[in-house]
XYZ file of C-alpha atoms in Angstrom:
576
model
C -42.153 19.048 -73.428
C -42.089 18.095 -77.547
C -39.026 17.372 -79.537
C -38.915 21.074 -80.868
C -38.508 22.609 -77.628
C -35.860 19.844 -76.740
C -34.109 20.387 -79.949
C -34.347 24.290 -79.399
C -30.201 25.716 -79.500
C -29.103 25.287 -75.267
C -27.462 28.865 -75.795
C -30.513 30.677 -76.537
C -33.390 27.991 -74.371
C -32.129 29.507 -70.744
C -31.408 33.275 -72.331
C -31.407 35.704 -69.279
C -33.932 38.831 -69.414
C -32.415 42.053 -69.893
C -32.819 45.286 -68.375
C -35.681 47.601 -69.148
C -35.420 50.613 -71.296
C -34.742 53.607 -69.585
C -36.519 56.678 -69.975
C -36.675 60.541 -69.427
C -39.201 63.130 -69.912
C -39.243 65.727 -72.918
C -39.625 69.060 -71.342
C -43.283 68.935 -73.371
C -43.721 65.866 -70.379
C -41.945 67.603 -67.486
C -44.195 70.673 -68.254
C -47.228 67.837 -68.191
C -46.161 66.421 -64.869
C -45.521 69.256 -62.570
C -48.719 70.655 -63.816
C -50.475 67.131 -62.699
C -48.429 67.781 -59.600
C -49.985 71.359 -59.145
C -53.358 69.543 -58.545
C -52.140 67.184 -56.380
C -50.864 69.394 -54.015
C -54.238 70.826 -53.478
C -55.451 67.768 -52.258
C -52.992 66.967 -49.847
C -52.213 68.191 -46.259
C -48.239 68.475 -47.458
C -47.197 70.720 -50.814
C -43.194 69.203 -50.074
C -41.820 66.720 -52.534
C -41.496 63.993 -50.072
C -45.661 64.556 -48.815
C -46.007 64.137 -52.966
C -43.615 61.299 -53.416
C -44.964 59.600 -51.230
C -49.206 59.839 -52.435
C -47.675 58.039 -55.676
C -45.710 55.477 -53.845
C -42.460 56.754 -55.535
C -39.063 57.273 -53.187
C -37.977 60.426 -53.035
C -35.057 60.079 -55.534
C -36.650 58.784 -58.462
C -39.432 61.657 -57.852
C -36.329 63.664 -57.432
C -34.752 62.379 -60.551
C -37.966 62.411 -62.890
C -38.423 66.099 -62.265
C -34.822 66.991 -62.815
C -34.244 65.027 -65.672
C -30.943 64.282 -64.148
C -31.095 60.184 -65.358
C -33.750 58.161 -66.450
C -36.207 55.876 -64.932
C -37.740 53.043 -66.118
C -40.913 53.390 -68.449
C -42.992 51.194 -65.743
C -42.364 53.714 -63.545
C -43.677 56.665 -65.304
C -46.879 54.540 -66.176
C -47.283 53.268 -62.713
C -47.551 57.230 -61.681
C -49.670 57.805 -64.162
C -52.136 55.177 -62.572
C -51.753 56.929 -58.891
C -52.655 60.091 -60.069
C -55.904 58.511 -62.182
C -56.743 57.039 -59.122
C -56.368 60.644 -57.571
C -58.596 61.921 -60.361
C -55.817 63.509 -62.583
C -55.154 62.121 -66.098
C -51.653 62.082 -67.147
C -50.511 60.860 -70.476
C -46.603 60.606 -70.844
C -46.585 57.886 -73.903
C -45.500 60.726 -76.699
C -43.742 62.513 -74.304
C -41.095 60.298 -73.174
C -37.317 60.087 -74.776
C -34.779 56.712 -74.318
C -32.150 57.930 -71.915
C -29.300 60.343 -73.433
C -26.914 57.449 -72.838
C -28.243 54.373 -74.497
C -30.152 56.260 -77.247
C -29.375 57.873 -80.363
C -31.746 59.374 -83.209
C -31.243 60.231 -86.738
C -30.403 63.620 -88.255
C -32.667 64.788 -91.628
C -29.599 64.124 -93.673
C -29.442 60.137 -92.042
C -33.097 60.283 -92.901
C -32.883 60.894 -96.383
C -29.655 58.558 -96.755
C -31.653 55.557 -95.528
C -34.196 56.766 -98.265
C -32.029 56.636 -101.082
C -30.275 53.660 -100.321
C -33.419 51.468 -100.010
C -35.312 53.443 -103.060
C -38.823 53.166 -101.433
C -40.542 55.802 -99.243
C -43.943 55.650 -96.316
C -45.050 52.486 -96.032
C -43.125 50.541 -98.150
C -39.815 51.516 -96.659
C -41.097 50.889 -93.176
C -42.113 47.503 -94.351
C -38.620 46.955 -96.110
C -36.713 47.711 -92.711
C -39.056 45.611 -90.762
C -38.444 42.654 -93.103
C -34.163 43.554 -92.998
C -33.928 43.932 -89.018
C -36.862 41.906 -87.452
C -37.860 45.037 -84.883
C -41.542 46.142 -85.207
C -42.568 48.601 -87.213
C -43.105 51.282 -84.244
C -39.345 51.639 -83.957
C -38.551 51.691 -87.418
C -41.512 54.488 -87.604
C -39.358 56.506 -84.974
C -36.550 55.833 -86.723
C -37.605 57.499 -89.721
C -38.912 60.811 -87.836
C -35.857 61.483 -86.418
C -37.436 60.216 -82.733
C -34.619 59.114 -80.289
C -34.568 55.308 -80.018
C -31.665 52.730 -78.770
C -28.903 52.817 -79.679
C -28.641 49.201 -80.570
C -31.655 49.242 -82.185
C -30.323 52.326 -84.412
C -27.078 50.194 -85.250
C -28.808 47.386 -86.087
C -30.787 49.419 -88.827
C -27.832 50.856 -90.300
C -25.862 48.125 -90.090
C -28.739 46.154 -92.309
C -28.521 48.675 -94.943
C -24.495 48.817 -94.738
C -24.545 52.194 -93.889
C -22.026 54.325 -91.290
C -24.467 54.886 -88.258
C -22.433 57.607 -87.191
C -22.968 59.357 -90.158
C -27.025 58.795 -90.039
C -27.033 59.452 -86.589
C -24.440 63.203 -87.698
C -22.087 62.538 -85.064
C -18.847 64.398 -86.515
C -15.100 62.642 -86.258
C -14.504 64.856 -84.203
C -16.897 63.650 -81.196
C -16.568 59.725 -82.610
C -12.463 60.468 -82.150
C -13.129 61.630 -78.727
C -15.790 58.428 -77.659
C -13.044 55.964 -79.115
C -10.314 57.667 -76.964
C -12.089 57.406 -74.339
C -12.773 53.774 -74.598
C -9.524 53.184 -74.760
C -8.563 54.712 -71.908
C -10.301 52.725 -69.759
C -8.904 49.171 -70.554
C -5.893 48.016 -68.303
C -3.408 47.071 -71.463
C 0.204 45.773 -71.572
C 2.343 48.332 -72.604
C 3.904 47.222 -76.623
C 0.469 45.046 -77.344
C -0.154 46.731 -81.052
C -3.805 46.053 -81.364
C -5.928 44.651 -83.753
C -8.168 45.818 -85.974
C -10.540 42.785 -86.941
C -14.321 42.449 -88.599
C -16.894 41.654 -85.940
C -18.027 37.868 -85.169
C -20.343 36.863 -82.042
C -21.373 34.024 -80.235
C -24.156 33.921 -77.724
C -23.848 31.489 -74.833
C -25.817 31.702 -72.045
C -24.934 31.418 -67.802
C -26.217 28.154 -66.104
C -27.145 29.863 -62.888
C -29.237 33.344 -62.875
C -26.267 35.001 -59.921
C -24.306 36.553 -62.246
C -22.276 39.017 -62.859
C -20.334 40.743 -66.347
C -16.634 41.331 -67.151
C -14.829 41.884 -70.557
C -11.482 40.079 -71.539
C -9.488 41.715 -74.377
C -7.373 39.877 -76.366
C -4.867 40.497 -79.479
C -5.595 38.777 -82.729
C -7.894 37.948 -85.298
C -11.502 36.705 -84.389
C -12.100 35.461 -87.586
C -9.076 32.669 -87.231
C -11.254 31.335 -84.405
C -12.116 28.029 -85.088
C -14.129 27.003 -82.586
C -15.380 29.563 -79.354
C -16.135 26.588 -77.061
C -12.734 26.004 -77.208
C -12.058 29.715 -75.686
C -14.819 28.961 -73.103
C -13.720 25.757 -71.964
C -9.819 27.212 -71.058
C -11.378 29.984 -69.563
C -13.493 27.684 -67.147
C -10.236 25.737 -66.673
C -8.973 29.192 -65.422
C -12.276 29.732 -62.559
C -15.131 27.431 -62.552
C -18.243 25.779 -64.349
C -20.168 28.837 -64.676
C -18.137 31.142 -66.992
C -19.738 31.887 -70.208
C -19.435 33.979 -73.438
C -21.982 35.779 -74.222
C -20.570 38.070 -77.026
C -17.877 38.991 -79.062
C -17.488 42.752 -79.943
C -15.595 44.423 -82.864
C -12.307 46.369 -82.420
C -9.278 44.281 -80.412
C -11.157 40.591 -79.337
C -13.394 41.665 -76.833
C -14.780 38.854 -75.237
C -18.057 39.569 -73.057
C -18.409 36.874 -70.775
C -20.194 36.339 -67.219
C -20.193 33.665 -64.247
C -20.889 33.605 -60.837
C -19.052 36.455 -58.726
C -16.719 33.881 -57.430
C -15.891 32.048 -60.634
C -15.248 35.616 -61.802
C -13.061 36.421 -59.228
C -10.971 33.838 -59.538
C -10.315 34.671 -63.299
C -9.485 38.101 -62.670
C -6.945 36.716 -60.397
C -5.122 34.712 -63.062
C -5.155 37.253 -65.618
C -3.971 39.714 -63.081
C -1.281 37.753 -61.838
C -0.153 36.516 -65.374
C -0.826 32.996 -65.042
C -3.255 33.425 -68.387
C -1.037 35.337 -70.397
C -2.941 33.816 -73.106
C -5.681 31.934 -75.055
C -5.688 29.796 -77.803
C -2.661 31.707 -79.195
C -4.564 34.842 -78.585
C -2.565 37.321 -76.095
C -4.708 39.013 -73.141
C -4.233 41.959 -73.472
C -6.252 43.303 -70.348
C -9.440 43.144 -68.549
C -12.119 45.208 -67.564
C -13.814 44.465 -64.151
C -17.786 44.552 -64.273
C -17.591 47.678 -62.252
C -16.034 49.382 -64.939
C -18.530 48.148 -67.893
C -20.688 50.446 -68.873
C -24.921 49.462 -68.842
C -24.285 50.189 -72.780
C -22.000 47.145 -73.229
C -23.568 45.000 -71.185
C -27.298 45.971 -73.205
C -25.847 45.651 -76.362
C -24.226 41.945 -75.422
C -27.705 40.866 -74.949
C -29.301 42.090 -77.504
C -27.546 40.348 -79.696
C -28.706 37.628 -77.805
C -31.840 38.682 -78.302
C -31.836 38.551 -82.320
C -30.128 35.476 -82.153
C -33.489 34.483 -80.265
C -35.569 36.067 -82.755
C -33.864 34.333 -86.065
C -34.577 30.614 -84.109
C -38.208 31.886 -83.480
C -38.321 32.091 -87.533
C -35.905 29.112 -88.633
C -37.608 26.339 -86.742
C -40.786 25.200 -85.281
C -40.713 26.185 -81.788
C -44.523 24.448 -80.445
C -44.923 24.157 -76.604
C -41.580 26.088 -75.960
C -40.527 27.530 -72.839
C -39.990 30.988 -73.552
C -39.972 32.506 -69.751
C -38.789 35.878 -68.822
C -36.978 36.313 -71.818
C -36.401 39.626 -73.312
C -38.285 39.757 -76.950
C -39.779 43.509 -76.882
C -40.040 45.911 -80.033
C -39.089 43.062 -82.573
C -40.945 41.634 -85.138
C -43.211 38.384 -84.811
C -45.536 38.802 -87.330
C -47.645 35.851 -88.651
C -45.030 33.593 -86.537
C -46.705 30.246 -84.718
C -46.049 30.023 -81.080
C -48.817 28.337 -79.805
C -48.470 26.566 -76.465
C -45.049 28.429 -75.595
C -44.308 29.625 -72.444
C -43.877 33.290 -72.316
C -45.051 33.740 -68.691
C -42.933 36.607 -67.476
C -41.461 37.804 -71.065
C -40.654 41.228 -72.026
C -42.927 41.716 -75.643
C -43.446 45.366 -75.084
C -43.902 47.249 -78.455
C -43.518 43.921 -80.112
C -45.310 42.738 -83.683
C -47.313 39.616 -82.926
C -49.870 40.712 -85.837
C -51.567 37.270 -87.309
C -49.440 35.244 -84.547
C -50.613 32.021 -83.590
C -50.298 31.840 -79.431
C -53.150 29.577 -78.952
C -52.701 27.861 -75.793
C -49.588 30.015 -74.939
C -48.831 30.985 -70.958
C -48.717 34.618 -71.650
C -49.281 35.475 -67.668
C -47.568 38.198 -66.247
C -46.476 39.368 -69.508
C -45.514 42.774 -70.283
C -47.290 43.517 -73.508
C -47.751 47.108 -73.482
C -47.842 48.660 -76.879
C -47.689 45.588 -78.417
C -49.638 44.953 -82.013
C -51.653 41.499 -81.549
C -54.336 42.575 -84.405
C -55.796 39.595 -85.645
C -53.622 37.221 -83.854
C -54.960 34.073 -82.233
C -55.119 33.994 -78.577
C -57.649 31.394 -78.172
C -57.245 29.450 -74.882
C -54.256 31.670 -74.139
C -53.566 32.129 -70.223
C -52.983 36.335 -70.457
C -53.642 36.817 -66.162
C -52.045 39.647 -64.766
C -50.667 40.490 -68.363
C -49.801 44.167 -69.085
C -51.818 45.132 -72.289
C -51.797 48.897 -71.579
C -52.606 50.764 -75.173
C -52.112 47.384 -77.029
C -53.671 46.456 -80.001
C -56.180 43.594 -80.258
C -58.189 44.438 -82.924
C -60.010 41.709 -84.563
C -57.917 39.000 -82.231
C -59.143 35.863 -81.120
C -59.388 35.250 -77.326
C -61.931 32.669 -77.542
C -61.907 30.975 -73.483
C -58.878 32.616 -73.274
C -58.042 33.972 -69.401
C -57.718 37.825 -68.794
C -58.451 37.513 -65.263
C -56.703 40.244 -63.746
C -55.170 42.128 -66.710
C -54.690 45.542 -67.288
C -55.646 46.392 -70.418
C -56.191 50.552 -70.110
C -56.857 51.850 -73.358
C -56.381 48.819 -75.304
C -57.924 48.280 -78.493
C -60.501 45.197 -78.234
C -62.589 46.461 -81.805
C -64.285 43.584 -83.574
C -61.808 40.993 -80.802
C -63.267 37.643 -80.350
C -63.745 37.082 -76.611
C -66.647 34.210 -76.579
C -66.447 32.463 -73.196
C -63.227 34.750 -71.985
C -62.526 35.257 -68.563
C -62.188 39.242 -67.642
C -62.790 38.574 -64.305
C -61.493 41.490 -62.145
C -59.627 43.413 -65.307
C -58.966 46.636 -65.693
C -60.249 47.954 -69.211
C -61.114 51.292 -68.148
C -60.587 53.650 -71.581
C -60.404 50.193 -73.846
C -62.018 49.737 -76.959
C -64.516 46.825 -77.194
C -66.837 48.272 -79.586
C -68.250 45.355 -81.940
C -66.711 43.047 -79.949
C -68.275 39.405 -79.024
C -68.523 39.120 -75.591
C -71.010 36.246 -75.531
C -70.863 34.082 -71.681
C -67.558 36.628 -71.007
C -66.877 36.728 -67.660
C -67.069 40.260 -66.739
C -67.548 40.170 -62.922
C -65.884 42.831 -60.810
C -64.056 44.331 -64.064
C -63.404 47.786 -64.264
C -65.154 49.227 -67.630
C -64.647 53.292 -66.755
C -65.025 54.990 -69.689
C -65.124 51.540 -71.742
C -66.785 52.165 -75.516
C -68.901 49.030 -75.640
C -70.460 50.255 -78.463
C -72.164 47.600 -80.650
C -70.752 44.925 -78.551
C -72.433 41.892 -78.378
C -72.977 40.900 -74.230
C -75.412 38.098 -74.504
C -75.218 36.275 -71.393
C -72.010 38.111 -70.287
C -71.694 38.569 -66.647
C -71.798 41.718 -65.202
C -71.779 41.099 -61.385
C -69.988 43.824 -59.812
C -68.421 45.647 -63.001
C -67.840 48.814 -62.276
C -69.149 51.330 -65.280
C -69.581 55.007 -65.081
C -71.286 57.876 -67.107
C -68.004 57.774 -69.610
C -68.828 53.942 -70.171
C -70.140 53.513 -73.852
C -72.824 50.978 -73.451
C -75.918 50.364 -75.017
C -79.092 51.359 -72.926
C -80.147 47.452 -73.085
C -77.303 46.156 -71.270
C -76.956 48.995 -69.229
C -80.409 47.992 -67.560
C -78.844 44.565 -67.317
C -75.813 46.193 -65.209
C -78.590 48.040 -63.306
C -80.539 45.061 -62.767
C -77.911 42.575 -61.692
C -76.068 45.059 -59.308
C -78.788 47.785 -58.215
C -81.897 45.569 -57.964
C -85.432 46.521 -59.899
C -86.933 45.544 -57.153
C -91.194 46.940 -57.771
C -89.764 48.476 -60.986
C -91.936 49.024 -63.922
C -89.856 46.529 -67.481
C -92.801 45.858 -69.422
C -92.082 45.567 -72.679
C -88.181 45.543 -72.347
C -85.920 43.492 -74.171
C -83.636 41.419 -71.787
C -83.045 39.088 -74.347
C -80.236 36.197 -73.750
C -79.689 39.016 -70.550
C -77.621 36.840 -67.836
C -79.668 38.260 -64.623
C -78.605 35.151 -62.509
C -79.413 35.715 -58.759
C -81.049 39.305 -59.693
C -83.492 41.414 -57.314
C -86.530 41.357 -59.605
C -88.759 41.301 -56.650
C -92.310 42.659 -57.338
C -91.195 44.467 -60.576
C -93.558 44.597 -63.725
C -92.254 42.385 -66.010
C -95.607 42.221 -68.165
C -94.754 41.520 -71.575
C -91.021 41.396 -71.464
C -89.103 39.821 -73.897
C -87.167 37.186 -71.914
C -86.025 34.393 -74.019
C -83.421 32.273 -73.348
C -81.891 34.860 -70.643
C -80.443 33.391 -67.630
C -82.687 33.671 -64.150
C -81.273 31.260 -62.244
C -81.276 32.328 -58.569
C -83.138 35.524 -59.598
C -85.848 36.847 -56.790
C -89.233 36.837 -58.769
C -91.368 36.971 -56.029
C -94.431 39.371 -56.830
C -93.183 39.498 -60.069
C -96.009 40.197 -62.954
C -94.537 37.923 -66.054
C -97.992 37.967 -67.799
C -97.437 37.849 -71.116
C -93.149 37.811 -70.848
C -91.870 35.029 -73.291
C -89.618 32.427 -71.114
C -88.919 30.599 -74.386
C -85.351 29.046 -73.695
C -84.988 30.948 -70.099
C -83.300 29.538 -67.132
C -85.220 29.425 -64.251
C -83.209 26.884 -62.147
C -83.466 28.041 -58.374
C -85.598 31.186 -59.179
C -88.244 32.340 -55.883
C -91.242 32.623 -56.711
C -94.303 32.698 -54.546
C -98.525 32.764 -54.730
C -98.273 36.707 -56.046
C -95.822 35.550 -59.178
C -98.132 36.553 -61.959
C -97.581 34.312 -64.525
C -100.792 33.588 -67.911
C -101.992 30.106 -67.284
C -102.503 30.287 -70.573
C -99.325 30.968 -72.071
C -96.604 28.279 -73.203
C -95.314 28.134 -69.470
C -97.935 28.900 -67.180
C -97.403 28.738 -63.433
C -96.938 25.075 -63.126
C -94.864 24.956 -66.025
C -92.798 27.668 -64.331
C -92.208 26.030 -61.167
C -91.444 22.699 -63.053
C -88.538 24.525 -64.757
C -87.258 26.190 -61.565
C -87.386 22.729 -60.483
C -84.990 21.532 -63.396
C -87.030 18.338 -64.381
């Protein structure tokens, strides 16, 4: 590992993944779904929810709970159901018709809309761009910001707190109901009776667990944060208290709230303390209470580590960060425009609906990765390790993944336009609906990938290998290489080609046996292996061909006259 990963801040190198977003269906989706669910039921022996749960692999409670909206589910759910009922022959689309869930979301009202407006003085693009630049999150959440789409609620603070503006007020939540939320909140902390709390400004610190078995608690304590000098001093009494483990990872506004977490029994033993007085206090700072990780809600706990997460973000900008080990970290819908991680390690990591537009991740372990949604347009991917990566309805357009390895990914509708995939591996990935038109495919590795529906439109296949793709009437493919496809995985075996154009065509270990080949156009296209026995190649040009290992026999018909000739033909199936 290089100095700039070593010298990378310890409290954001290890930071812990957090959860997923949450989702539920608009009724516009619900009314989608059970009609998708009509036409299942048709094809199955059992109409009952559990016959249809079970077709799409779903347990009966989340099916349960996606058709009565009753919670939400997470958004790799809804697409992985989508992909058993395409497999089913149904098409389901849920991406516009999906909301964040009721709890952890909130969305802006016209009157927000039009504050945010005045208050940055720009409108369309340029106030998109101006948020972007303020908050770091990509420019499809600030978009659904500004329609008044539902999106979470951290994210939404985040924005308003950028622009110094009340987000209850964008968001038109009246006192009345912010009154009510605070009350409530209150209620549920276990105080000292005759603590008067504090009101203080907010100040965080992000500090991440050693281990990965660990759980969340809150301490509250009396005072001002801002007198803290020092929050490793906090830390380190509060490990005095339990054990090695316990860490801060935020500090929220209101009385001191300190987030921390640890291993359950390091935890345990601090609850203890506190609950038998023995740490009446820290630093000068009374404990006021604390609040046991059953109690926290899954909005507390998401907005400590998102904070994390833009604490992440702002090191990804303020210092080189080559060959870093980025793993299973959480960096979706934010910003990484024109940024230069090349060689990190982001195997695992969360960059759904992120902005890696003009991003150098050359080199970069992006396996595994969710990427769905994600904007990669002209970003460099070039020897970039993207197996098993989820690219679902990304955007690729005019990248670079030059030798770069896609065996394996699913890239449904995807947008490939104009992308740069020289000598890629797409070995065995799924592209079916993607858009590859114009794009240089030249030596790709194509075998076994599924290209249903595919516009290949203008894309440049010389010597790609199609062994095995699977392609289908939908597939938008040129009529040349779709005789290539035909060839390499049908056989033209006693067909009539003269004439065609099967130029740089990679047709290693093809059935050409006893087909008419007279006059085809054949240079430098790859034969190696192929089965040319009775084949009629008067007049074909060979120029540049590979003929290593090709059969041929006495009926090969080959012009003794021509630049090859028979002998010269066996002499280059002989690779002297």
């Amino acid at each position: 590992m290089d100095s700039s990963a070593r010298d990378f801040p310890s409290t954001l190198y290890e930071l812990s993944k957090m959860g997923k977003k949450s989702v539920i269906l608009t009724k516009e989706g619900l009314r989608k779904f059970k009609a998708a669910l009509d036409a299942l039921s048709k094809s199955l022996s059992s109409q009952s929810w559990t016959g249809m749960a079970e077709a799409l692999n779903l347990d009966r409670d989340t099916f349960a709970t996606i058709l009565e909206r009753t919670s939400g589910v997470l958004e790799k759910t809804l697409d992985n159901l989508s992909n058993q009922l395409y497999s089913r022959g149904i098409t389901l689309s849920l991406e516009e018709d999906i909301d964040y869930e009721v709890l952890e979301s909130l969305k802006a009202c016209q009157q927000g809309i039009d504050k945010v407006k005045s208050k940055v003085g720009l409108t369309g693009a340029k106030l998109e761009s101006n948020l972007v630049g303020k908050t770091n999150l990509a420019c499809n959440v600030i978009k659904r910001f500004l329609s008044g789409k539902p999106i979470p609620k951290y994210y939404f603070k985040r924005i308003c707190i950028s622009l110094n503006l009340d987000w209850k007020e964008i968001a038109g939540i009246s006192k009345e109901q912010s009154e009510w939320s605070a009350g409530n909140e209150r209620s549920s902390l276990n105080t000292n009776e005759g603590v008067k709390p504090v009101q203080t400004v907010r100040r965080r610190v992000t500090v991440i667990d050693e281990t990965r078995q660990t759980i969340i608690t809150v301490i509250v304590l009396e005072g001002d944060i801002n007198s803290v000098p020092n929050f490793k001093i906090i830390e380190t009494v509060l490990r005095e208290h339990s054990g090695r483990t316990i860490t801060i990872i935020d500090i929220q506004e209101g009385s001191i709230k300190l987030i921390i977490e640890g291993s359950p029994e390091d935890i345990k033993r601090l609850v203890s303390c506190i609950e038998s007085r023995e740490l009446r206090e820290i630093q000068g700072f009374p404990v006021k209470g604390i609040i046991p990780s059953e109690s926290l809600g899954d909005e507390e706990i998401a907005e400590a580590n998102a904070n994390a997460k833009w604490d992440l973000v702002e090191a990804i900008f303020s210092q080189p960060l080559r060959g870093l080990d980025l793993e299973n970290t959480d960096l979706s819908d934010v910003n990484l425009s024109n940024t230069n991680l090349s060689g990190t390690d982001l195997s695992g990591t969360d960059l759904s609906g992120t902005d890696l537009s003009g991003t150098d991740l050359s080199g970069a372990d992006l396996s595994q990765t969710d990427l769905r949604r994600a904007d990669l347009r002209s970003a460099d991917l070039s020897n970039a390790g993207l197996n098993d990566a989820d690219l679902r309805r990304t955007n690729l357009f005019r990248a670079t993944l030059h030798r770069a390895d896609l065996s394996g990914a699913n890239l449904i509708d995807a947008n490939l336009g104009g992308a740069n995939l020289i000598d890629a591996n797409l070995g065995g990935a799924n592209l079916r609906g993607a858009n590859l038109s114009g794009a240089r495919l030249k030596r790709a590795n194509l075998r076994g990938a599924n290209l249903r529906g595919t516009n290949l439109i203008g894309a440049i296949l010389s010597d790609a290998d199609l062994k095995h793709a699977d392609i289908d009437d939908a597939t938008k493919l040129a009529d040349k290489w779709r005789l290539v496809w035909k060839i390499i995985n049908q056989g033209t075996e006693n067909q009539d080609l003269r004439g065609t154009d099967l130029i740089n065509a990679n047709l290693s270990g093809a059935n050409l046996r006893g087909a008419n080949l007279n006059g085809a156009m054949l240079i430098d296209a790859d034969l190696s292996g192929a089965n040319l026995r009775g084949a009629n190649l008067r007049g074909a040009n060979l120029r540049g061909a590979n003929l290593r290992g090709a059969e041929v026999d006495d009926t090969t018909e080959v012009d003794d006259i021509t630049e090859v000739g028979k002998w010269g033909l066996v002499w280059r199936m002989g690779g002297s």
